[in-house]
Tab-separated table of C-alpha atoms in Angstrom:
chain	number	residue	atom	x	y	z
A	1	MET	CA	-5.414	6.796	-77.919
A	2	HIS	CA	-6.662	5.326	-74.274
A	3	ARG	CA	-5.225	2.766	-72.348
A	4	PRO	CA	-7.341	-0.369	-71.971
A	5	LEU	CA	-8.663	-0.672	-68.074
A	6	THR	CA	-7.854	-3.940	-66.124
A	7	ARG	CA	-10.567	-5.687	-63.876
A	8	GLY	CA	-9.946	-7.213	-60.353
A	9	ARG	CA	-6.235	-6.252	-60.115
A	10	ALA	CA	-5.254	-3.028	-58.632
A	11	PRO	CA	-1.862	-1.139	-59.500
A	12	ALA	CA	1.150	-2.266	-57.993
A	13	GLY	CA	1.636	0.877	-55.619
A	14	ARG	CA	-2.057	0.874	-54.348
A	15	ARG	CA	-1.334	-2.852	-53.287
A	16	VAL	CA	1.670	-1.633	-51.418
A	17	ARG	CA	0.056	1.129	-49.492
A	18	LEU	CA	-2.902	-1.469	-48.923
A	19	ALA	CA	-0.308	-4.041	-47.433
A	20	LEU	CA	1.468	-0.888	-45.498
A	21	CYS	CA	-2.077	-0.135	-43.751
A	22	VAL	CA	-2.720	-3.677	-42.702
A	23	ALA	CA	0.196	-4.165	-41.168
A	24	LEU	CA	0.387	-0.827	-39.375
A	25	LEU	CA	-3.210	-1.844	-38.104
A	26	LEU	CA	-2.027	-5.136	-37.148
A	27	MET	CA	1.036	-3.950	-35.260
A	28	GLY	CA	-1.353	-0.897	-33.398
A	29	GLY	CA	-3.762	-3.915	-32.072
A	30	ILE	CA	-0.778	-6.144	-30.923
A	31	ALA	CA	0.604	-3.235	-29.064
A	32	ALA	CA	-2.526	-2.023	-27.582
A	33	VAL	CA	-3.194	-5.906	-26.365
A	34	VAL	CA	0.384	-5.952	-24.752
A	35	GLY	CA	-0.040	-2.432	-23.488
A	36	GLN	CA	-3.479	-3.534	-21.997
A	37	GLU	CA	-2.145	-6.584	-20.519
A	38	ALA	CA	0.716	-4.681	-18.857
A	39	THR	CA	-1.437	-2.384	-17.385
A	40	THR	CA	-3.833	-4.910	-15.784
A	41	ARG	CA	-1.271	-6.877	-14.116
A	42	ALA	CA	-3.006	-8.320	-11.081
A	43	PRO	CA	-2.142	-6.158	-8.407
A	44	VAL	CA	-0.350	-6.775	-5.081
A	45	TYR	CA	-2.486	-6.405	-1.973
A	46	GLN	CA	-1.396	-5.435	1.594
A	47	VAL	CA	-2.845	-5.462	5.258
A	48	ARG	CA	-1.179	-4.357	8.371
A	49	ILE	CA	-1.376	-6.113	11.455
A	50	GLU	CA	-0.102	-4.053	14.336
A	51	GLY	CA	-0.502	-4.482	18.141
A	52	VAL	CA	-1.691	-6.910	20.142
A	53	ILE	CA	-2.635	-10.297	18.269
A	54	ASN	CA	-6.429	-11.180	19.242
A	55	PRO	CA	-9.585	-12.073	17.250
A	56	GLY	CA	-9.648	-8.815	15.694
A	57	ALA	CA	-6.273	-9.203	14.156
A	58	ALA	CA	-7.201	-12.995	13.135
A	59	ARG	CA	-10.411	-11.588	11.304
A	60	LEU	CA	-8.655	-8.844	9.518
A	61	LEU	CA	-6.314	-11.206	7.950
A	62	GLU	CA	-9.264	-13.448	7.104
A	63	HIS	CA	-10.921	-10.520	5.350
A	64	ALA	CA	-7.722	-9.515	3.665
A	65	ILE	CA	-6.917	-12.896	2.022
A	66	GLU	CA	-10.694	-12.850	1.033
A	67	MET	CA	-10.197	-9.419	-0.474
A	68	ALA	CA	-7.221	-10.478	-2.522
A	69	GLU	CA	-8.931	-13.464	-3.747
A	70	ALA	CA	-11.905	-11.644	-4.861
A	71	ASN	CA	-9.633	-9.291	-6.928
A	72	GLY	CA	-7.274	-11.491	-8.460
A	73	ALA	CA	-4.395	-10.330	-6.352
A	74	GLU	CA	-1.025	-11.674	-7.385
A	75	ALA	CA	0.112	-12.388	-3.545
A	76	LEU	CA	-0.569	-10.513	-0.290
A	77	ILE	CA	1.598	-8.751	1.854
A	78	LEU	CA	1.212	-9.079	5.650
A	79	GLN	CA	2.888	-6.304	7.476
A	80	ILE	CA	3.777	-7.168	10.961
A	81	ASP	CA	4.547	-5.229	14.071
A	82	THR	CA	3.348	-6.807	17.051
A	83	PRO	CA	4.520	-7.591	20.915
A	84	GLY	CA	2.805	-10.811	20.601
A	85	GLY	CA	-0.907	-11.823	21.929
A	86	LEU	CA	-3.152	-14.882	22.167
A	87	LEU	CA	-1.906	-18.347	21.405
A	88	SER	CA	-5.577	-19.580	20.245
A	89	SER	CA	-5.621	-16.193	17.647
A	90	THR	CA	-2.098	-17.086	16.569
A	91	ARG	CA	-3.217	-20.809	15.614
A	92	ASP	CA	-6.179	-19.234	13.930
A	93	MET	CA	-3.982	-16.956	12.004
A	94	VAL	CA	-1.079	-19.342	11.138
A	95	THR	CA	-3.844	-21.875	9.771
A	96	THR	CA	-5.320	-19.175	7.839
A	97	ILE	CA	-1.808	-18.488	6.029
A	98	GLY	CA	-1.370	-21.915	5.487
A	99	GLU	CA	-5.034	-22.585	3.639
A	100	SER	CA	-4.459	-19.023	1.846
A	101	PRO	CA	-5.673	-19.559	-1.800
A	102	VAL	CA	-2.889	-16.622	-2.609
A	103	PRO	CA	0.692	-16.637	-1.537
A	104	VAL	CA	1.296	-14.566	1.754
A	105	ILE	CA	4.439	-12.454	2.236
A	106	GLY	CA	5.307	-11.826	5.896
A	107	TYR	CA	7.125	-8.329	6.258
A	108	VAL	CA	8.193	-6.762	9.504
A	109	GLY	CA	8.726	-3.105	9.182
A	110	PRO	CA	9.079	-0.402	9.125
A	111	THR	CA	12.596	0.284	11.047
A	112	GLY	CA	12.075	-0.427	14.785
A	113	ALA	CA	9.148	-2.919	14.443
A	114	GLY	CA	9.351	-6.350	15.560
A	115	ALA	CA	7.985	-9.950	15.140
A	116	THR	CA	7.621	-10.846	18.870
A	117	SER	CA	6.344	-13.434	20.565
A	118	ALA	CA	3.250	-14.662	18.285
A	119	GLY	CA	4.612	-12.312	15.668
A	120	ALA	CA	7.688	-14.689	15.071
A	121	PHE	CA	4.829	-17.870	14.883
A	122	ILE	CA	3.074	-15.676	11.912
A	123	LEU	CA	6.294	-14.452	10.331
A	124	LEU	CA	7.944	-17.768	9.595
A	125	SER	CA	4.401	-19.822	8.375
A	126	THR	CA	4.334	-17.315	5.936
A	127	HIS	CA	5.416	-18.368	2.306
A	128	VAL	CA	8.447	-15.750	2.021
A	129	ALA	CA	9.429	-13.899	4.913
A	130	VAL	CA	11.190	-10.581	4.795
A	131	MET	CA	12.253	-8.242	7.296
A	132	ASN	CA	13.025	-4.427	7.087
A	133	GLU	CA	16.881	-3.352	8.542
A	134	GLY	CA	16.752	-2.356	12.021
A	135	THR	CA	13.743	-5.024	13.094
A	136	THR	CA	14.026	-7.903	15.351
A	137	VAL	CA	12.090	-11.447	15.572
A	138	GLY	CA	11.250	-13.811	18.358
A	139	ALA	CA	11.096	-13.797	22.110
A	140	SER	CA	8.336	-16.204	21.681
A	141	SER	CA	8.094	-17.918	25.153
A	142	PRO	CA	4.693	-18.357	26.454
A	143	VAL	CA	3.592	-16.460	29.407
A	144	SER	CA	-0.018	-16.011	31.112
A	145	GLY	CA	-2.371	-13.102	30.173
A	146	ASP	CA	-0.924	-10.554	32.844
A	147	GLY	CA	2.470	-11.142	31.445
A	148	SER	CA	3.618	-13.098	34.396
A	149	ASP	CA	5.229	-16.523	34.354
A	150	ILE	CA	3.168	-19.915	34.121
A	151	GLU	CA	4.190	-22.675	36.695
A	152	GLY	CA	3.629	-26.168	37.392
A	153	THR	CA	2.674	-28.612	35.162
A	154	MET	CA	0.386	-26.077	32.912
A	155	ALA	CA	4.049	-24.431	32.289
A	156	LYS	CA	5.544	-27.819	30.792
A	157	LYS	CA	2.376	-28.347	28.656
A	158	VAL	CA	2.109	-24.710	27.143
A	159	MET	CA	5.811	-24.777	26.364
A	160	ASN	CA	6.218	-28.506	24.902
A	161	ASP	CA	2.920	-27.276	22.686
A	162	SER	CA	4.210	-24.043	21.638
A	163	ARG	CA	7.612	-25.401	20.679
A	164	ALA	CA	6.321	-28.098	18.563
A	165	LEU	CA	4.061	-25.457	16.748
A	166	MET	CA	7.298	-23.753	16.184
A	167	ARG	CA	8.988	-26.779	14.961
A	168	GLY	CA	6.176	-27.770	12.635
A	169	ILE	CA	5.813	-24.500	10.977
A	170	ALA	CA	9.747	-23.794	10.521
A	171	GLU	CA	9.868	-27.465	8.910
A	172	ARG	CA	6.700	-26.886	6.670
A	173	ARG	CA	8.771	-23.480	5.062
A	174	GLY	CA	12.256	-25.029	5.317
A	175	ARG	CA	13.387	-22.727	7.599
A	176	ASN	CA	15.992	-23.099	10.526
A	177	VAL	CA	14.120	-25.548	13.109
A	178	GLU	CA	16.774	-25.248	15.688
A	179	VAL	CA	16.750	-21.491	15.828
A	180	ALA	CA	13.313	-21.122	15.471
A	181	GLU	CA	12.723	-23.384	18.442
A	182	ARG	CA	15.085	-21.371	20.381
A	183	PHE	CA	12.269	-18.428	19.942
A	184	VAL	CA	10.221	-20.304	22.380
A	185	SER	CA	12.505	-22.566	24.371
A	186	GLU	CA	15.137	-19.620	25.291
A	187	ALA	CA	13.029	-16.675	24.435
A	188	GLU	CA	15.849	-15.562	21.887
A	189	SER	CA	15.333	-12.452	19.831
A	190	ILE	CA	17.503	-11.857	16.808
A	191	THR	CA	18.084	-9.207	14.165
A	192	ALA	CA	17.141	-8.864	10.874
A	193	SER	CA	20.606	-9.664	9.397
A	194	GLU	CA	21.124	-12.608	12.015
A	195	ALA	CA	17.750	-14.313	10.848
A	196	LEU	CA	18.712	-14.124	7.154
A	197	GLU	CA	22.291	-15.356	8.326
A	198	ALA	CA	20.561	-18.216	10.332
A	199	GLY	CA	18.193	-19.063	7.676
A	200	VAL	CA	14.931	-18.243	9.467
A	201	ILE	CA	13.851	-15.685	6.733
A	202	ASP	CA	14.272	-15.331	2.862
A	203	ARG	CA	15.247	-11.731	2.342
A	204	VAL	CA	16.291	-8.327	4.154
A	205	VAL	CA	15.302	-5.001	2.443
A	206	PRO	CA	16.426	-1.563	3.491
A	207	ASP	CA	12.795	-0.027	3.442
A	208	ALA	CA	9.415	-0.911	2.012
A	209	SER	CA	9.513	0.556	-1.157
A	210	ALA	CA	12.503	-2.053	-2.191
A	211	LEU	CA	10.178	-5.033	-1.038
A	212	LEU	CA	8.540	-6.164	-4.509
A	213	GLU	CA	11.675	-6.126	-6.336
A	214	ALA	CA	13.475	-7.934	-3.272
A	215	VAL	CA	10.953	-10.805	-3.465
A	216	THR	CA	10.904	-11.177	-7.580
A	217	GLY	CA	12.490	-14.365	-8.343
A	218	VAL	CA	12.273	-15.960	-4.817
A	219	GLU	CA	10.977	-19.415	-4.925
A	220	THR	CA	8.617	-20.956	-2.705
A	221	ARG	CA	6.258	-23.734	-2.200
A	222	PHE	CA	2.700	-22.937	-2.519
A	223	GLN	CA	-0.356	-25.379	-2.430
A	224	GLY	CA	2.044	-28.108	-2.755
A	225	GLU	CA	3.769	-26.870	-5.871
A	226	ALA	CA	6.980	-24.812	-6.777
A	227	LEU	CA	5.934	-20.937	-7.089
A	228	THR	CA	8.643	-18.327	-8.445
A	229	LEU	CA	7.399	-14.989	-7.655
A	230	ASP	CA	7.427	-12.013	-10.155
A	231	LEU	CA	6.012	-9.076	-8.333
A	232	SER	CA	8.190	-6.160	-9.920
A	233	GLY	CA	6.163	-3.272	-10.757
A	234	ARG	CA	2.666	-4.543	-9.239
A	235	GLU	CA	0.290	-2.008	-7.971
A	236	LEU	CA	0.025	-2.145	-4.456
A	237	VAL	CA	-3.279	-1.999	-2.720
A	238	ALA	CA	-4.041	-1.720	0.988
A	239	VAL	CA	-6.710	-3.078	2.747
A	240	GLU	CA	-8.160	-1.238	5.424
A	241	PRO	CA	-9.597	-2.762	8.413
A	242	ARG	CA	-13.657	-2.844	8.608
A	243	LEU	CA	-15.388	-1.127	11.756
A	244	VAL	CA	-16.011	-4.852	13.118
A	245	ASP	CA	-12.019	-5.492	12.826
A	246	ARG	CA	-11.553	-1.985	14.854
A	247	LEU	CA	-13.777	-2.982	17.664
A	248	LEU	CA	-12.750	-6.440	17.861
A	249	THR	CA	-9.321	-5.159	18.252
A	250	VAL	CA	-10.044	-3.370	21.140
A	251	ILE	CA	-12.514	-5.407	23.133
A	252	ALA	CA	-10.612	-8.539	22.598
A	253	HIS	CA	-8.103	-7.447	24.906
A	254	PRO	CA	-8.103	-9.618	27.786
A	255	GLN	CA	-8.108	-6.586	30.254
A	256	ILE	CA	-10.952	-4.860	28.297
A	257	ALA	CA	-12.824	-7.752	27.944
A	258	HIS	CA	-12.810	-8.241	31.728
A	259	ILE	CA	-13.582	-4.673	32.739
A	260	LEU	CA	-16.449	-4.943	30.278
A	261	ILE	CA	-18.023	-7.978	31.581
A	262	SER	CA	-17.208	-7.023	35.183
A	263	LEU	CA	-18.771	-3.421	34.751
A	264	GLY	CA	-21.971	-5.116	32.955
A	265	MET	CA	-22.855	-7.735	35.514
A	266	LEU	CA	-22.247	-4.779	38.019
A	267	GLY	CA	-24.746	-2.171	36.044
A	268	ILE	CA	-27.205	-5.919	35.754
A	269	TYR	CA	-27.023	-6.210	39.645
A	270	ILE	CA	-27.709	-2.647	40.435
A	271	GLU	CA	-30.720	-3.018	38.005
A	272	LEU	CA	-32.033	-5.883	40.045
A	273	LEU	CA	-31.709	-4.309	43.358
A	274	SER	CA	-33.056	-1.205	42.132
A	275	PRO	CA	-36.236	-2.007	39.329
A	276	GLY	CA	-36.787	0.723	37.018
A	277	LEU	CA	-33.519	2.566	36.975
A	278	ALA	CA	-33.014	1.445	33.339
A	279	LEU	CA	-29.528	2.606	32.664
A	280	PRO	CA	-27.356	0.167	35.003
A	281	GLY	CA	-29.422	-2.632	33.286
A	282	VAL	CA	-29.205	-1.312	29.514
A	283	MET	CA	-25.503	-0.554	29.546
A	284	GLY	CA	-24.641	-3.707	31.535
A	285	ILE	CA	-26.444	-6.023	28.973
A	286	ILE	CA	-24.578	-4.451	25.935
A	287	ALA	CA	-21.191	-4.289	28.141
A	288	VAL	CA	-21.668	-8.148	28.832
A	289	ILE	CA	-22.515	-9.175	25.173
A	290	LEU	CA	-19.582	-7.169	23.964
A	291	GLY	CA	-17.334	-8.643	26.515
A	292	LEU	CA	-18.271	-12.140	25.707
A	293	VAL	CA	-17.510	-11.638	22.134
A	294	GLY	CA	-14.171	-10.321	23.145
A	295	VAL	CA	-13.355	-13.426	25.195
A	296	GLN	CA	-14.651	-15.448	22.051
A	297	ALA	CA	-17.318	-17.026	24.327
A	298	LEU	CA	-19.822	-15.837	21.986
A	299	PRO	CA	-18.887	-16.361	18.216
A	300	VAL	CA	-18.678	-12.461	16.529
A	301	ASN	CA	-21.623	-12.648	14.534
A	302	LEU	CA	-23.687	-14.075	17.153
A	303	GLY	CA	-23.062	-11.788	19.676
A	304	PHE	CA	-23.991	-8.826	17.170
A	305	LEU	CA	-27.210	-10.281	16.243
A	306	LEU	CA	-27.884	-10.864	19.736
A	307	LEU	CA	-27.197	-6.972	20.112
A	308	LEU	CA	-29.488	-6.324	17.518
A	309	PHE	CA	-32.685	-8.115	19.023
A	310	VAL	CA	-31.789	-6.962	22.501
A	311	GLY	CA	-31.886	-3.205	20.994
A	312	LEU	CA	-35.133	-3.775	19.326
A	313	VAL	CA	-36.397	-5.533	22.719
A	314	LEU	CA	-35.348	-2.214	24.352
A	315	MET	CA	-37.129	0.206	21.946
A	316	PHE	CA	-40.462	-1.715	22.075
A	317	ALA	CA	-40.076	-2.034	26.012
A	318	GLU	CA	-40.432	1.994	26.112
A	319	LEU	CA	-44.381	1.124	25.278
A	320	PHE	CA	-44.744	0.067	28.736
A	321	VAL	CA	-42.706	2.934	30.333
A	322	ALA	CA	-44.408	6.187	30.423
A	323	GLY	CA	-42.084	8.945	28.386
A	324	LEU	CA	-38.985	8.165	25.881
A	325	GLY	CA	-36.001	7.730	28.070
A	326	VAL	CA	-33.065	5.248	28.691
A	327	LEU	CA	-34.707	2.002	27.333
A	328	GLY	CA	-35.253	3.488	23.905
A	329	ILE	CA	-31.928	5.610	23.430
A	330	GLY	CA	-30.131	2.541	24.918
A	331	GLY	CA	-31.740	0.414	22.145
A	332	ALA	CA	-31.252	2.282	19.576
A	333	ILE	CA	-27.325	2.159	20.434
A	334	ALA	CA	-27.450	-1.381	20.578
A	335	PHE	CA	-29.587	-2.124	17.511
A	336	VAL	CA	-27.241	0.205	15.410
A	337	LEU	CA	-24.101	-1.406	16.966
A	338	GLY	CA	-25.099	-4.667	16.108
A	339	SER	CA	-26.414	-3.694	12.613
A	340	VAL	CA	-23.388	-2.021	11.548
A	341	ASN	CA	-20.980	-4.831	12.606
A	342	LEU	CA	-23.161	-7.776	11.687
A	343	PHE	CA	-22.254	-8.630	8.057
A	344	ASP	CA	-19.061	-9.494	6.986
A	345	MET	CA	-18.691	-6.797	3.673
A	346	PRO	CA	-15.974	-4.783	1.867
A	347	PRO	CA	-14.727	-1.844	4.008
A	348	THR	CA	-16.070	0.753	1.286
A	349	GLU	CA	-17.446	4.154	2.087
A	350	GLU	CA	-20.616	3.491	-0.009
A	351	TYR	CA	-21.394	0.259	2.399
A	352	ARG	CA	-20.621	2.378	5.744
A	353	SER	CA	-22.684	4.743	4.912
A	354	THR	CA	-25.467	2.955	3.468
A	355	VAL	CA	-25.431	0.498	6.459
A	356	LEU	CA	-25.295	3.136	8.850
A	357	SER	CA	-27.937	5.324	7.349
A	358	VAL	CA	-30.677	2.507	7.174
A	359	SER	CA	-29.624	1.652	10.797
A	360	VAL	CA	-30.277	4.949	12.132
A	361	GLY	CA	-33.198	5.142	10.021
A	362	VAL	CA	-34.797	2.222	11.147
A	363	SER	CA	-34.014	2.836	15.248
A	364	ALA	CA	-35.141	6.421	14.755
A	365	ALA	CA	-38.770	5.076	12.923
A	366	ILE	CA	-39.014	2.551	15.811
A	367	LEU	CA	-38.692	5.245	18.604
A	368	LEU	CA	-40.772	7.521	16.718
A	369	ALA	CA	-43.611	4.778	16.339
A	370	THR	CA	-43.005	3.750	19.858
A	371	PHE	CA	-43.637	7.642	21.273
A	372	LEU	CA	-46.591	8.321	19.178
A	373	ILE	CA	-48.271	4.859	19.954
A	374	GLY	CA	-47.143	5.645	23.691
A	375	ARG	CA	-48.835	9.099	23.625
A	376	GLY	CA	-51.802	7.566	22.007
A	377	LEU	CA	-52.096	5.295	24.914
A	378	ALA	CA	-51.526	7.680	27.346
A	379	ALA	CA	-54.361	9.776	26.179
A	380	GLY	CA	-56.465	7.011	26.226
A	381	ARG	CA	-56.031	6.754	29.978
A	382	ARG	CA	-56.401	9.967	30.737
A	383	LYS	CA	-59.869	9.876	29.576
A	384	LYS	CA	-60.571	7.543	32.227
A	385	LYS	CA	-59.368	7.636	35.846
A	386	ASN	CA	-55.443	6.942	36.000
A	387	PRO	CA	-55.241	3.457	37.954
A	388	ALA	CA	-52.161	4.867	39.874
A	389	LEU	CA	-53.727	7.384	41.707
A	390	GLY	CA	-53.847	7.002	45.506
A	391	LYS	CA	-51.423	4.374	44.996
A	392	THR	CA	-48.268	4.393	46.777
A	393	GLY	CA	-44.782	3.595	45.710
A	394	GLU	CA	-41.107	5.135	46.060
A	395	ALA	CA	-39.128	7.513	44.271
A	396	MET	CA	-36.673	6.256	42.145
A	397	VAL	CA	-34.295	9.270	42.093
A	398	SER	CA	-33.780	12.300	44.104
A	399	PHE	CA	-35.710	15.534	42.679
A	400	ASP	CA	-36.929	18.427	43.813
A	401	ARG	CA	-39.754	19.024	40.940
A	402	ASP	CA	-39.330	16.477	38.059
A	403	GLY	CA	-38.422	13.018	38.279
A	404	TYR	CA	-39.229	9.150	38.068
A	405	VAL	CA	-41.005	7.283	40.754
A	406	LEU	CA	-41.961	3.412	41.251
A	407	VAL	CA	-45.539	2.333	41.487
A	408	GLU	CA	-46.661	-1.170	41.601
A	409	ASP	CA	-43.357	-2.088	39.635
A	410	ARG	CA	-43.764	0.302	36.901
A	411	ARG	CA	-42.158	3.393	36.237
A	412	TRP	CA	-43.365	6.694	35.695
A	413	PRO	CA	-42.728	10.294	35.399
A	414	ALA	CA	-43.352	12.410	38.353
A	415	GLN	CA	-43.944	15.912	39.881
A	416	THR	CA	-43.717	16.854	43.337
A	417	ARG	CA	-43.706	20.070	45.139
A	418	THR	CA	-41.617	18.600	48.077
A	419	PRO	CA	-38.320	17.720	47.438
A	420	LEU	CA	-38.159	13.810	47.394
A	421	HIS	CA	-34.908	11.595	47.786
A	422	HIS	CA	-34.497	8.359	46.293
A	423	GLY	CA	-36.097	5.505	48.063
A	424	ASP	CA	-38.659	7.994	49.917
A	425	ALA	CA	-42.031	6.653	50.190
A	426	ILE	CA	-44.533	8.729	48.168
A	427	VAL	CA	-48.320	8.868	47.360
A	428	VAL	CA	-50.001	9.668	43.968
A	429	VAL	CA	-52.538	12.532	44.365
A	430	GLY	CA	-52.757	13.824	40.868
A	431	GLU	CA	-51.732	13.748	37.238
A	432	THR	CA	-50.994	16.503	34.831
A	433	ASP	CA	-51.788	17.181	31.220
A	434	ASP	CA	-49.139	15.629	29.636
A	435	GLY	CA	-49.477	12.283	31.576
A	436	LYS	CA	-46.835	13.017	34.939
A	437	LEU	CA	-48.113	11.679	37.855
A	438	VAL	CA	-48.182	14.416	40.607
A	439	VAL	CA	-47.067	12.870	44.080
A	440	GLU	CA	-46.420	13.879	47.390
A	441	PRO	CA	-44.359	12.433	50.218
A	442	ALA	CA	-46.182	9.440	51.934
A	443	THR	CA	-47.366	10.125	55.813
A	444	SER	CA	-45.815	7.516	57.857
A	445	GLY	CA	-49.170	7.103	59.614
């Protein structure tokens, strides 16, 4: 006798197994979500500011903050080790930190590092200030560009302005105003433990590995509201300087910028005295533009855009000069230098290789086109009598066989059988198959 079949109702054992499966699936899903959230916690970005504080350091900080914001970073660690720098760049960095969309943690490290002079202003302006054991902060009295004391009324103005800036920074971050002001007025410098005891900084750590744990739980004011940091176990992402940051760090040094401008002006002056030499003029123009960018007389992007256009002009100028030489090569250098540093883009290897490849390719194509067009023009001229035949001029350089001469304010490649010296008078007596002038010393009679 068979049992009657029941419809719409599962046996009790099957219902239990089904409930267990659903529960396990739900638990697995919750665990997966929790695990995913744990692995996708916002990272912490870190950038190093080392050496002299100048426009290069200021732009690197701006770039690091932009990268941290764009990638949803929880905070940015600003690692400081500097002997000081320009007050104008220091102000820019203090302003950048104050307006940062992500919390900035100042960290002086590793052991032996110092936040000296401008570095003290920057450290105290961060939302949380941390120092490594064995580091120092202070000695922020203003001095002139060459390190000497400022004298007279200007000394009082700069000193009072610097003291007011330091007081404002300390007051805003709730730090010891009296000690902070002594950094400026008395050039006082203190150790990490002394700074912590004086209430100038928030934490002292034994090394960089303890930094994230040390600042976890620290309360600070960020964008007008109370913020408690939670950085324990976060991924640390380093922000590398771009090519433009490295270049600015070098050329923005006061001595380097002065040398660039001085040598550039000298090169341009030599070119004006001896038109057609090309090399002093080309290198002089490039050096002056870089020097003006270094002293901030030219905005960075405008300076590199100017370099790019100067490069184009110099390469096209090869059309009016026989042969491929200094103008074309110098123009290609200026074009590539301007192109690579013109745009504010992430410093990825793919970006660098792409921009560099395109810049080199474009400049090579322009040079090749200029060379081919120049050869075509030279071939067309050879069908007619060369207008330089019979003309007089002068040797631009000393040469025994091949060199350059200046005929009617135009630079020509030339050959001679008689050795010539720079400035010797010459006369054009012929032309070679490849377009060079055949010259001889001009007779004085």
